[in-house]
Short mmCIF file of C-alpha atoms in Angstrom, two decimals:
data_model
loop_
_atom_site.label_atom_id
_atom_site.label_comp_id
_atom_site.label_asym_id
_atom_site.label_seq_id
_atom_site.Cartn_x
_atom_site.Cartn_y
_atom_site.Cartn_z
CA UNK F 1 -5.79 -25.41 -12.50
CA UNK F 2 -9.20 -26.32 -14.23
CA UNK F 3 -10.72 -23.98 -12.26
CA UNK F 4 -8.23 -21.25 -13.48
CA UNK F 5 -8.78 -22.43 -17.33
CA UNK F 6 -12.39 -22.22 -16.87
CA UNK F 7 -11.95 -18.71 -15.76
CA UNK F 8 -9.74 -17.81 -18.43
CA UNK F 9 -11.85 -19.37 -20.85
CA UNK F 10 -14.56 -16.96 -19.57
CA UNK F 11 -12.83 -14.07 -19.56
CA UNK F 12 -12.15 -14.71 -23.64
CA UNK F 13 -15.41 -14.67 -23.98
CA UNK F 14 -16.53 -11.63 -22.66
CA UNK F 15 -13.66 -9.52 -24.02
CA UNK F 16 -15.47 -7.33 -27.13
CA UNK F 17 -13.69 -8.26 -30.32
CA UNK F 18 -13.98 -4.33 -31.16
CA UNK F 19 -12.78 -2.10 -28.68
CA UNK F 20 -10.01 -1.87 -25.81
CA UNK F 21 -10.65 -3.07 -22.38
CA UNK F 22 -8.82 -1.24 -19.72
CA UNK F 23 -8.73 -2.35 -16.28
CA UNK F 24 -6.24 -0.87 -13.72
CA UNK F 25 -5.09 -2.28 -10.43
CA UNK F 26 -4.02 0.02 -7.69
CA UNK F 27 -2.22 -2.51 -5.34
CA UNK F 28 1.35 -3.21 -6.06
CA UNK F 29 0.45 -6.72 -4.29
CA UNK F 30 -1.76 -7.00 -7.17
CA UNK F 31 0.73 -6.18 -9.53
CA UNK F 32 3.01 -8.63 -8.06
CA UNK F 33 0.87 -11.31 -8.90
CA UNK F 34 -0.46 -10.45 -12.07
CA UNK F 35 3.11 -9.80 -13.55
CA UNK F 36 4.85 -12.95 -11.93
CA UNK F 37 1.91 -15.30 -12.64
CA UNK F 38 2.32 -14.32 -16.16
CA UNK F 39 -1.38 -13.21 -16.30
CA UNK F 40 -0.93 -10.67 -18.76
CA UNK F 41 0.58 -13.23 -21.67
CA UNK F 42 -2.79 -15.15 -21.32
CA UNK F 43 -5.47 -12.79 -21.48
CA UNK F 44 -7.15 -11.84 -24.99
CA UNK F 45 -4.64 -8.84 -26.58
CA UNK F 46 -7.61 -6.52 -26.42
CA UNK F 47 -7.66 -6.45 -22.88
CA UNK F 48 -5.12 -4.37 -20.43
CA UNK F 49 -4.29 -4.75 -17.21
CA UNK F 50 -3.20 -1.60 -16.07
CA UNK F 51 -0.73 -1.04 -12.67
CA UNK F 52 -2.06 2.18 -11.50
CA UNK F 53 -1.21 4.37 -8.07
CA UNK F 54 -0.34 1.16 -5.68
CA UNK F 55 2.92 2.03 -4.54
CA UNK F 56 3.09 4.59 -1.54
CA UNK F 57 7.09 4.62 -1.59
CA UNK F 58 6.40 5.81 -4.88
CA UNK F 59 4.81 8.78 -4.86
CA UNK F 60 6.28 9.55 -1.44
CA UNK F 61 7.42 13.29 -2.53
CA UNK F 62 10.82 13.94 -2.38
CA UNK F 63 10.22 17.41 0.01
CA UNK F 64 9.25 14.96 2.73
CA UNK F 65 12.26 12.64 2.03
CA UNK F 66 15.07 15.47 2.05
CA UNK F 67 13.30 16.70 5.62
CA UNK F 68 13.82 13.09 6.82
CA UNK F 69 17.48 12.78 5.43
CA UNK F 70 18.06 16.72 6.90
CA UNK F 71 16.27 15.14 10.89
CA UNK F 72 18.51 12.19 10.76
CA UNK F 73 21.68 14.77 10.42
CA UNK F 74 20.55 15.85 14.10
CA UNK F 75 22.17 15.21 16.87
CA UNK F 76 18.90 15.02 18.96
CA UNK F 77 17.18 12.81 16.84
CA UNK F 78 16.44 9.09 15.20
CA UNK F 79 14.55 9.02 12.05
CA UNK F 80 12.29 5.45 11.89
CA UNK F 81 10.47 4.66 9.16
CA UNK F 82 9.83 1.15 7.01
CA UNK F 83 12.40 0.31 4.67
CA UNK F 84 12.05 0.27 1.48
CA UNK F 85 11.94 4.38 2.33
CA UNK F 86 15.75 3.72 3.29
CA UNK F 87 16.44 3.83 -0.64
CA UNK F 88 14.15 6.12 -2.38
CA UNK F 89 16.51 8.38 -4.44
CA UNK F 90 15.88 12.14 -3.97
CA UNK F 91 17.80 15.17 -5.31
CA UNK F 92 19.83 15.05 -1.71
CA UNK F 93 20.70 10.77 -2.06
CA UNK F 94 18.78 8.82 -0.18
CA UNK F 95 18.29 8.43 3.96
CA UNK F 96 20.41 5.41 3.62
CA UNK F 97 23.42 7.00 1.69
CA UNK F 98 22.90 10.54 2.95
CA UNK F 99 21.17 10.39 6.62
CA UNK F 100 23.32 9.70 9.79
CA UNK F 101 20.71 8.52 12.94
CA UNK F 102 18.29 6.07 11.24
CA UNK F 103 16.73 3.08 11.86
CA UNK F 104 14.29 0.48 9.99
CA UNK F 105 11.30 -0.40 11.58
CA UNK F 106 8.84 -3.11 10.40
CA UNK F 107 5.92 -1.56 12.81
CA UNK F 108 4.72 1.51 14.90
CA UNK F 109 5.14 -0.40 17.78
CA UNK F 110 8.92 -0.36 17.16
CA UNK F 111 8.96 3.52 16.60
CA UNK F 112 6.97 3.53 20.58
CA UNK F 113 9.87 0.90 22.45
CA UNK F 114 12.82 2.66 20.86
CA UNK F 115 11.53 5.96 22.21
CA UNK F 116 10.67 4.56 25.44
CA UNK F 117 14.55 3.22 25.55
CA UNK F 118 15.69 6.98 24.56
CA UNK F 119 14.24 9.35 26.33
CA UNK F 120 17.36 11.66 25.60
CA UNK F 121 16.10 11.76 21.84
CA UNK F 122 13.57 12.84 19.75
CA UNK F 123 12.15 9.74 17.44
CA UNK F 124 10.73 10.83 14.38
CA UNK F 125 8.89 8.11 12.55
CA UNK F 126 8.52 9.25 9.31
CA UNK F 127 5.55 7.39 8.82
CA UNK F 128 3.70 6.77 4.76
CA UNK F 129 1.85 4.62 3.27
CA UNK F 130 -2.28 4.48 2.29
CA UNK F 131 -5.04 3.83 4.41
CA UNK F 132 -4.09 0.11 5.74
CA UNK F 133 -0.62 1.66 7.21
CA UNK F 134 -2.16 4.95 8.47
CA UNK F 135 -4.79 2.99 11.04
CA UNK F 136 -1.58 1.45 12.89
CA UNK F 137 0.20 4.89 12.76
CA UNK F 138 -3.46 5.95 14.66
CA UNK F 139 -3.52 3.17 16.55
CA UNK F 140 0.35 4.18 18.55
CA UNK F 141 -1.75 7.55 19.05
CA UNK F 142 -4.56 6.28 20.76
CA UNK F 143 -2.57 4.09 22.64
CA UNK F 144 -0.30 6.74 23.78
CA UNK F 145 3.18 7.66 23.20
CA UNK F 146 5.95 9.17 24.71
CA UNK F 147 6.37 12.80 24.22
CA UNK F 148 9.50 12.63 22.63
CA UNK F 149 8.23 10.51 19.96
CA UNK F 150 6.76 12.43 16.67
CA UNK F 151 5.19 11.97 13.45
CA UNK F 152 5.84 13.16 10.24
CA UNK F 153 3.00 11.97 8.04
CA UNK F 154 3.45 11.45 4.46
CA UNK F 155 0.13 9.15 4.55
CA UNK F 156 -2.40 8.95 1.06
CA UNK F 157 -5.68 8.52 0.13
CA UNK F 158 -6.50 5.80 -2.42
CA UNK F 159 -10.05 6.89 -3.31
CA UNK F 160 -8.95 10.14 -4.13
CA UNK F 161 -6.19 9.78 -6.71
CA UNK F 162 -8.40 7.36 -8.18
CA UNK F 163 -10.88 9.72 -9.09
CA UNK F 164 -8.13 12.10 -10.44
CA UNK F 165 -7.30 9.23 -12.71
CA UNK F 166 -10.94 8.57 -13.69
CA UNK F 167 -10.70 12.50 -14.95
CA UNK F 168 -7.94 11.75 -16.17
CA UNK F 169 -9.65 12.09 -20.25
CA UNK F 170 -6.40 10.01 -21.55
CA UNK F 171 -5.93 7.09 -19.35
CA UNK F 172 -9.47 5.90 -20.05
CA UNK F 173 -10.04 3.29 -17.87
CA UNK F 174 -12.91 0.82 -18.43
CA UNK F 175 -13.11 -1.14 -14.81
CA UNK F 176 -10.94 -1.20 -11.33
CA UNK F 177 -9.69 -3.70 -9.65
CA UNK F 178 -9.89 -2.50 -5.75
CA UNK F 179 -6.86 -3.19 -3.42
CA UNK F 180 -7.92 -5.69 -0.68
CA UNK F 181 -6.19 -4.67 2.34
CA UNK F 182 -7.27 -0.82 1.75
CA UNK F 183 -10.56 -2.05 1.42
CA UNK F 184 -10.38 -4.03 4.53
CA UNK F 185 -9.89 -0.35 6.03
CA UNK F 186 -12.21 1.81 3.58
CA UNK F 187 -15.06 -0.80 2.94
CA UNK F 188 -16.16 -2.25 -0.42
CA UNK F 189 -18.89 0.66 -0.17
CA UNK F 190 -16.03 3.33 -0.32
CA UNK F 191 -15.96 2.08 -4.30
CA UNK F 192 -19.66 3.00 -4.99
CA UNK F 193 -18.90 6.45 -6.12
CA UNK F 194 -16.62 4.83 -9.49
CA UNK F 195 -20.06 3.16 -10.66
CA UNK F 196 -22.44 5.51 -9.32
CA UNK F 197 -20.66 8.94 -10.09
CA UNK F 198 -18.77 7.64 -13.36
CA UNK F 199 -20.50 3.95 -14.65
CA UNK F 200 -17.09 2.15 -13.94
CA UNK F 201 -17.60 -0.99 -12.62
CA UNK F 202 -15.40 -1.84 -9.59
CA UNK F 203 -14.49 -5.01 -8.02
CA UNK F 204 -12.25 -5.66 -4.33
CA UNK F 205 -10.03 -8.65 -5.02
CA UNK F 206 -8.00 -10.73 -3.32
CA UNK F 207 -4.08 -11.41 -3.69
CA UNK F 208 -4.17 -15.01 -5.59
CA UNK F 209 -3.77 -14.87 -9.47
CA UNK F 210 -7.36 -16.57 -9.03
CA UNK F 211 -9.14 -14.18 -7.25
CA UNK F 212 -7.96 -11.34 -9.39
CA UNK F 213 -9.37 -13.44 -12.53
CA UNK F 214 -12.69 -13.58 -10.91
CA UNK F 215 -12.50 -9.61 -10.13
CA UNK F 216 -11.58 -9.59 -13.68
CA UNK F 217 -14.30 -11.44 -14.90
CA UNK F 218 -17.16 -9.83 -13.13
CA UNK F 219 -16.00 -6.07 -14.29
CA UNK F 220 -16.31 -7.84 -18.07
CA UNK F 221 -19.77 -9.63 -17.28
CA UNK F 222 -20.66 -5.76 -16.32
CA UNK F 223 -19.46 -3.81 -19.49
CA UNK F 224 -20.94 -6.74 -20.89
CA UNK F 225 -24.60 -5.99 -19.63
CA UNK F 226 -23.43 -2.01 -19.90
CA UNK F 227 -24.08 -2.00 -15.90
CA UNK F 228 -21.88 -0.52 -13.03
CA UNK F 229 -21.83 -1.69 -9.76
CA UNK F 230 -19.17 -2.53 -6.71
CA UNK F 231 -18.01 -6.30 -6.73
CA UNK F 232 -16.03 -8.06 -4.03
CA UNK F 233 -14.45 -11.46 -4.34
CA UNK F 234 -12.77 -10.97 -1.20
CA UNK F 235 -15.75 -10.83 1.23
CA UNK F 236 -13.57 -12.84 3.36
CA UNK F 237 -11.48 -10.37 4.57
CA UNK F 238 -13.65 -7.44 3.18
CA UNK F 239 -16.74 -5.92 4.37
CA UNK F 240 -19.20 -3.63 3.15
CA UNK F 241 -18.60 -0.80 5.46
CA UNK F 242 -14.89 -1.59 6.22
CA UNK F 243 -13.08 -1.79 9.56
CA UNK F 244 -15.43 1.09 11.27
CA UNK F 245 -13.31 1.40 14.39
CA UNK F 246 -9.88 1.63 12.74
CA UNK F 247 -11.69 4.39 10.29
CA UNK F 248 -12.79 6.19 14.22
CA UNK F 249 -9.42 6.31 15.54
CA UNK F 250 -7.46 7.52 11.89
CA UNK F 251 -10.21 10.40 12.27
CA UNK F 252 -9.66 10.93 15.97
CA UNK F 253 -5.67 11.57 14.53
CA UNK F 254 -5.68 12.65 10.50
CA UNK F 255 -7.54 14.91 8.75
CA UNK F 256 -7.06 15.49 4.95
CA UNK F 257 -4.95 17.67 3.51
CA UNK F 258 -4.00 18.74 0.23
CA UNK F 259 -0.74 17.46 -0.33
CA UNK F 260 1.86 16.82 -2.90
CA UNK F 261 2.38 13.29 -4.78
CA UNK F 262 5.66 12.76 -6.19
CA UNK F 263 5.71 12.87 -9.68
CA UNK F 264 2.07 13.68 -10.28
CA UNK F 265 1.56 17.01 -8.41
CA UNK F 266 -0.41 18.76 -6.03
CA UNK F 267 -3.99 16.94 -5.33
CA UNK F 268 -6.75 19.02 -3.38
CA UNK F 269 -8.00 16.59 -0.70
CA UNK F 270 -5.72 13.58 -1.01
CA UNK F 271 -3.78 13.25 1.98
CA UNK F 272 -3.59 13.09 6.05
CA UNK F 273 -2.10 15.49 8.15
CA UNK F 274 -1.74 15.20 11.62
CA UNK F 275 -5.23 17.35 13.65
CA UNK F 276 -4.42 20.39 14.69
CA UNK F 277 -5.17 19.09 18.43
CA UNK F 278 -2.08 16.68 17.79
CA UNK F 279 0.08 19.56 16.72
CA UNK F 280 2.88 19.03 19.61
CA UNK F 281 3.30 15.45 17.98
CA UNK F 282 3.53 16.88 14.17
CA UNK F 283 7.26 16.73 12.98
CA UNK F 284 6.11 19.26 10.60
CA UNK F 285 4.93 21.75 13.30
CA UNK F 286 7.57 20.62 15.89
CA UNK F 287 10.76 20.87 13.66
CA UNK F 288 9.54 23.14 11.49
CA UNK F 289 10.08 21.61 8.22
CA UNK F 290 10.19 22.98 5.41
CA UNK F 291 8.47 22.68 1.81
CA UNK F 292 10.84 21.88 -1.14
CA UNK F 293 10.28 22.02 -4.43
CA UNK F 294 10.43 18.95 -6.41
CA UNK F 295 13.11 18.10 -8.81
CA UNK F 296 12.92 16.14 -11.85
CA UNK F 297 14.90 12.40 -12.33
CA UNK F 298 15.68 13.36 -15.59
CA UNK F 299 14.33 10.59 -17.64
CA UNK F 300 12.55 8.94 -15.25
CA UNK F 301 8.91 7.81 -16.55
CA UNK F 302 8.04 6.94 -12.66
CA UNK F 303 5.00 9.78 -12.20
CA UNK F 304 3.82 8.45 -15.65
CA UNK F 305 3.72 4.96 -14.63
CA UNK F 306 2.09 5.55 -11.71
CA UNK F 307 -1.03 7.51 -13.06
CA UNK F 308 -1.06 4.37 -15.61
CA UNK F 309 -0.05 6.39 -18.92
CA UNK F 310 2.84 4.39 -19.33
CA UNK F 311 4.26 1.03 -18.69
CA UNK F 312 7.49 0.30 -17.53
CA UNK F 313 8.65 -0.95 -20.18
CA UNK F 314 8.04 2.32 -22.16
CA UNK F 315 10.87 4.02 -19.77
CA UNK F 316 14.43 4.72 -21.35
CA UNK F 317 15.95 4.20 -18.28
CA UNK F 318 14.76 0.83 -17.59
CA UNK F 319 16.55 -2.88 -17.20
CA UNK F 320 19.22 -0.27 -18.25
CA UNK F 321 20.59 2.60 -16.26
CA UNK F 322 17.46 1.60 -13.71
CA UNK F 323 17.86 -1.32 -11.97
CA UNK F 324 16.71 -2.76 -8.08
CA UNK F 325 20.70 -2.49 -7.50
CA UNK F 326 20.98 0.99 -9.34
CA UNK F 327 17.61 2.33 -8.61
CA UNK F 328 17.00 6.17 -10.91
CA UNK F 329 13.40 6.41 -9.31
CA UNK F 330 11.46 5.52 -6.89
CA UNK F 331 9.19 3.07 -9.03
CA UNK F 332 12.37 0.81 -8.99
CA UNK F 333 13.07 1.02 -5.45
CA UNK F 334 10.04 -0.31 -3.66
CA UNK F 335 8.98 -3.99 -4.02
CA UNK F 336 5.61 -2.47 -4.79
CA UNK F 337 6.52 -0.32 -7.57
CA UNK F 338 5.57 -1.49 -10.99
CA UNK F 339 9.10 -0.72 -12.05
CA UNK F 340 10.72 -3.06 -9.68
CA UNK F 341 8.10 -5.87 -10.14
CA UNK F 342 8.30 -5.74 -13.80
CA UNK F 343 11.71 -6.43 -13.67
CA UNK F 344 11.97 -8.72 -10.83
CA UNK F 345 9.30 -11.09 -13.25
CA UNK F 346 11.23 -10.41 -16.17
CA UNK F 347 8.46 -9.74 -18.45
CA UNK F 348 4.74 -8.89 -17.49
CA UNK O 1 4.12 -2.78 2.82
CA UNK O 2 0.76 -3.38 2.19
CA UNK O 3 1.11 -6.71 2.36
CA UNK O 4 -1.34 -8.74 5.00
CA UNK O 5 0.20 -11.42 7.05
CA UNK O 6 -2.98 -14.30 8.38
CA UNK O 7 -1.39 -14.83 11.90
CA UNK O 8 -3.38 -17.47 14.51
CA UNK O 9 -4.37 -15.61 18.15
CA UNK O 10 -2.81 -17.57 20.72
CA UNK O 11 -3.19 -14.85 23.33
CA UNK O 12 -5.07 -11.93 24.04
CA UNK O 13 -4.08 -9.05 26.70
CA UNK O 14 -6.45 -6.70 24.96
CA UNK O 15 -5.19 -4.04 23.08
CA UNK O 16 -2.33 -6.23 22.23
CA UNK O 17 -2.05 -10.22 21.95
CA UNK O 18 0.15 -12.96 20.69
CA UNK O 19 -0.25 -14.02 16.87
CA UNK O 20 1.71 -16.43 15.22
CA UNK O 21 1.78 -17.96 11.82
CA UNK O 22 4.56 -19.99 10.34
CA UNK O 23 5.89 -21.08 14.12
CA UNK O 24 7.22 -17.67 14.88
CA UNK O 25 5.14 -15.98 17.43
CA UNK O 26 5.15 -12.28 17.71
CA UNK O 27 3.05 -9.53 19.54
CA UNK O 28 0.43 -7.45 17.88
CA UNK O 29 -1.36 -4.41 17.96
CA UNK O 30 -5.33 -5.27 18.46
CA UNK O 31 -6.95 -1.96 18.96
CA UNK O 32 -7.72 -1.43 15.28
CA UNK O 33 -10.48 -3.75 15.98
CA UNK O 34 -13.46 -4.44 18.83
CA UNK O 35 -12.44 -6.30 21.74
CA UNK O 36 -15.71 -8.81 21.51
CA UNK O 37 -15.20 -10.03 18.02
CA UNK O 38 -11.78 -11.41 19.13
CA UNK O 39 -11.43 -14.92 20.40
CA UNK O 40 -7.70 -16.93 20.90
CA UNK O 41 -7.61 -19.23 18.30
CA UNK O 42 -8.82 -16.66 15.22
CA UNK O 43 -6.94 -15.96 12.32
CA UNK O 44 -6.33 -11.83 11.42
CA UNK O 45 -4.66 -10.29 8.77
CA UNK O 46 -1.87 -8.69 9.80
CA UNK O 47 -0.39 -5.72 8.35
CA UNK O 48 2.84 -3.54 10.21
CA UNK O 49 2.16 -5.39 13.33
CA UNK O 50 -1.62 -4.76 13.34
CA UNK O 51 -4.63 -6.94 13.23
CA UNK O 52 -6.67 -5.38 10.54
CA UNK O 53 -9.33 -7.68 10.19
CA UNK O 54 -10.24 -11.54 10.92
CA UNK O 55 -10.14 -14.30 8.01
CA UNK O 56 -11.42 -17.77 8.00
CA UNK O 57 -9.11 -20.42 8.15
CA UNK O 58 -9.35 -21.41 4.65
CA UNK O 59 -8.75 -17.81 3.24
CA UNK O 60 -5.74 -17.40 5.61
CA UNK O 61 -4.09 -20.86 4.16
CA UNK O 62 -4.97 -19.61 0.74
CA UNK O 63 -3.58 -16.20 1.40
CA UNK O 64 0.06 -17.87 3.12
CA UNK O 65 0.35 -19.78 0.02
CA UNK O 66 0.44 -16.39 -2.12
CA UNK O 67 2.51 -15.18 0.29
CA UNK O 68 5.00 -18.03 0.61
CA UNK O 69 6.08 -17.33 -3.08
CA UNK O 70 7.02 -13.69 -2.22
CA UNK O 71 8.97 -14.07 0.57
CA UNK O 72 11.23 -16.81 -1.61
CA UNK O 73 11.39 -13.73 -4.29
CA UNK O 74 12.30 -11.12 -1.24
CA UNK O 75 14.77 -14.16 0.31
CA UNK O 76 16.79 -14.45 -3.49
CA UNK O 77 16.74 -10.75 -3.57
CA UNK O 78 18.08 -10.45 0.03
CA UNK O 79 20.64 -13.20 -1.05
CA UNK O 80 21.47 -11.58 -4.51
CA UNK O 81 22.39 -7.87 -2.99
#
């Protein structure tokens, strides 16, 4: 606790009494803890903590979650996939009130044995997340599976929307906090080009309210000294260059794609398809699926919340027609969605 | 589903092994990382049933202690629907 104090009282001191300070986080694990530790209500008023992109249910677009409701109709086929995808709301319902042959699965692994136990079906493991769920996805791959299991690959890139955001002229954002398990994929190096490209100072934390106050802290002690560099307080998990072998076998598997992000739009470069080599494996290719266009929740903030131009709170439809029971959008859905954590913490 | 689980090695049958952390034992997935840095007794982080990367014993008690708080939020939630 005096440790925390001490860091708190540091942080108030290296706030500037005269301007903003906006620092996002792009880890709904981050979010978690900053919003239930209560972070936010003791920090100097000039200083924001930002959730940014750190939800892949989220920004999951809803083309890929109709195709996944419209698989599980089949006859031939069980859709897998983790489950807070179960609920995401689409135009169509979601795969748990609209799909017929689906399962939760809490690992790849899972999506392997129940296609090895039913070889008279096709398996399509509808598989999302950033970069620390796509190396397992690879991993299944290089492994080997059985040829009547498939992918459909609705995997993201965290670097990449965060440079979109850093573009991004209105969301002005003064310092990042890194995610740490993305990082533990990508490498603390993969966060040079924020300081070195743009002069924002980035910093890979870890998930205790501690560790982000430290990451905090050493992005201030940088605008302080007007210097931009990569920090990591979580060199304990986190290297420099990252888990190099897990990066090998996502490449042997993914390439990048420009894809869609639900809510946001189309971003050149930003997401990971299935190699053309892998084709036969591609739900995509194999099924044919095909590309819908995107409706709007109407009065759902969720795409706005997600680039960091908005807080939850800011959303008509929250605490009110929005809740973890009633879910509108897909922010409210996921435990990693600021929408859901907001209100799960009851303040931020 | 990004969060990391610290699980303890108690077997290896390289590219999968036995973790456990909390008294539950499960298998994982250890081909996300080189077979020579891996020793029974280490502690990984775990994420979807993959070792991601090894932790210290400290970091990993530090991490469960995080984590112990959100799965009493996920076990009121699961209890509340």
């Amino acid at each position: 606790m005096k440790t925390t104090q001490n860091i708190l009282k540091h942080i108030r001191s290296l706030v500037p009494a005269d301007r903003k300070v906006r620092i996002m986080n792009v880890c709904g694990s981050h979010e978690h803890t900053i919003a239930f530790s209560g972070m936010r209500t003791l920090l100097p008023e000039s200083l924001e903590i930002i959730p940014g992109p750190g939800c892949p249910v989220c920004v999951c677009p809803e083309s890929d979650i109709i195709n996944a409701i419209s698989l599980s109709t089949r006859d031939d086929v069980i859709l897998v996939t983790y489950g807070d995808m179960l609920r995401v709301p689409s135009k169509e319902g979601s795969i748990r009130s609209r799909g017929r042959n689906y399962r939760m699965i809490t690992s790849p692994s899972e999506a392997v044995a129940l296609a090895r136990s039913n070889p008279d079906k096709k398996i399509v493991f509808f598989s999302i997340g950033f970069e620390t769920t796509t190396a397992p996805t690879a991993a299944i791959l290089e492994t080997g599976v059985p040829d009547n299991l498939f992918i459909l690959s609705s995997h993201r890139l965290t670097p990449t929307i965060m440079e979109v955001l850093v573009k991004d002229q209105e969301i002005g954002i003064d310092g990042f906090i890194a995610p740490g398990h993305v990082s533990a994929i990508v490498g603390a190096n993969a966060w040079n080009v924020f300081s070195e490209q743009y002069g924002i100072p980035t910093v890979v934390a870890g998930f205790e309210a501690e560790s982000l106050m430290l990451g905090i802290t050493e992005i201030l002690i940088q605008l302080k000294r007007g210097m931009a560099s990569t920090g990591n307080v979580y060199a304990g998990v986190v290297r420099p260059e990252g888990n190099v072998q897990a990066r090998a076998i996502m490449d042997r598997y993914f390439e990048v794609a420009d894809v869609n992000w639900r809510g946001i739009g189309h971003i050149p470069a930003s997401g990971l398809e299935l190699r053309d080599a892998h084709a036969m494996k591609d739900a995509r290719k194999v099924f044919g699926l095909p590309e819908i266009k995107e409706s709007h929740i109407p009065g759902c903030l969720c795409g706005t919340i997600v680039l960091g131009k908005a807080y939850p709170s800011a959303c008509g439809l929250f605490k009110k027609a929005c809740t973890p029971k009633t879910p509108k959008g897909p922010c409210m859905v996921s435990m990693e969605g600021s929408c859901n954590i907001w209100f799960k913490a009851g303040s931020a | 589903m990004c969060v990391g689980v610290p699980m303890q090695l108690v077997e290896i049958n390289y590219p999968s092994g036995i973790a456990e952390a909390k008294g539950v034992k499960r298998e994982i997935g250890l081909q996300l990382m080189p077979e020579h840095v891996l020793a029974v007794g280490d502690h990984v982080i775990v994420h979807v049933g993959y070792a991601i990367e090894k932790v210290d014993r400290k970091l990993a008690d530090e991490i469960w202690e995080t984590l112990d708080e959100v799965l009493q939020l996920m076990d009121e939630e699961e209890n509340s629907a």
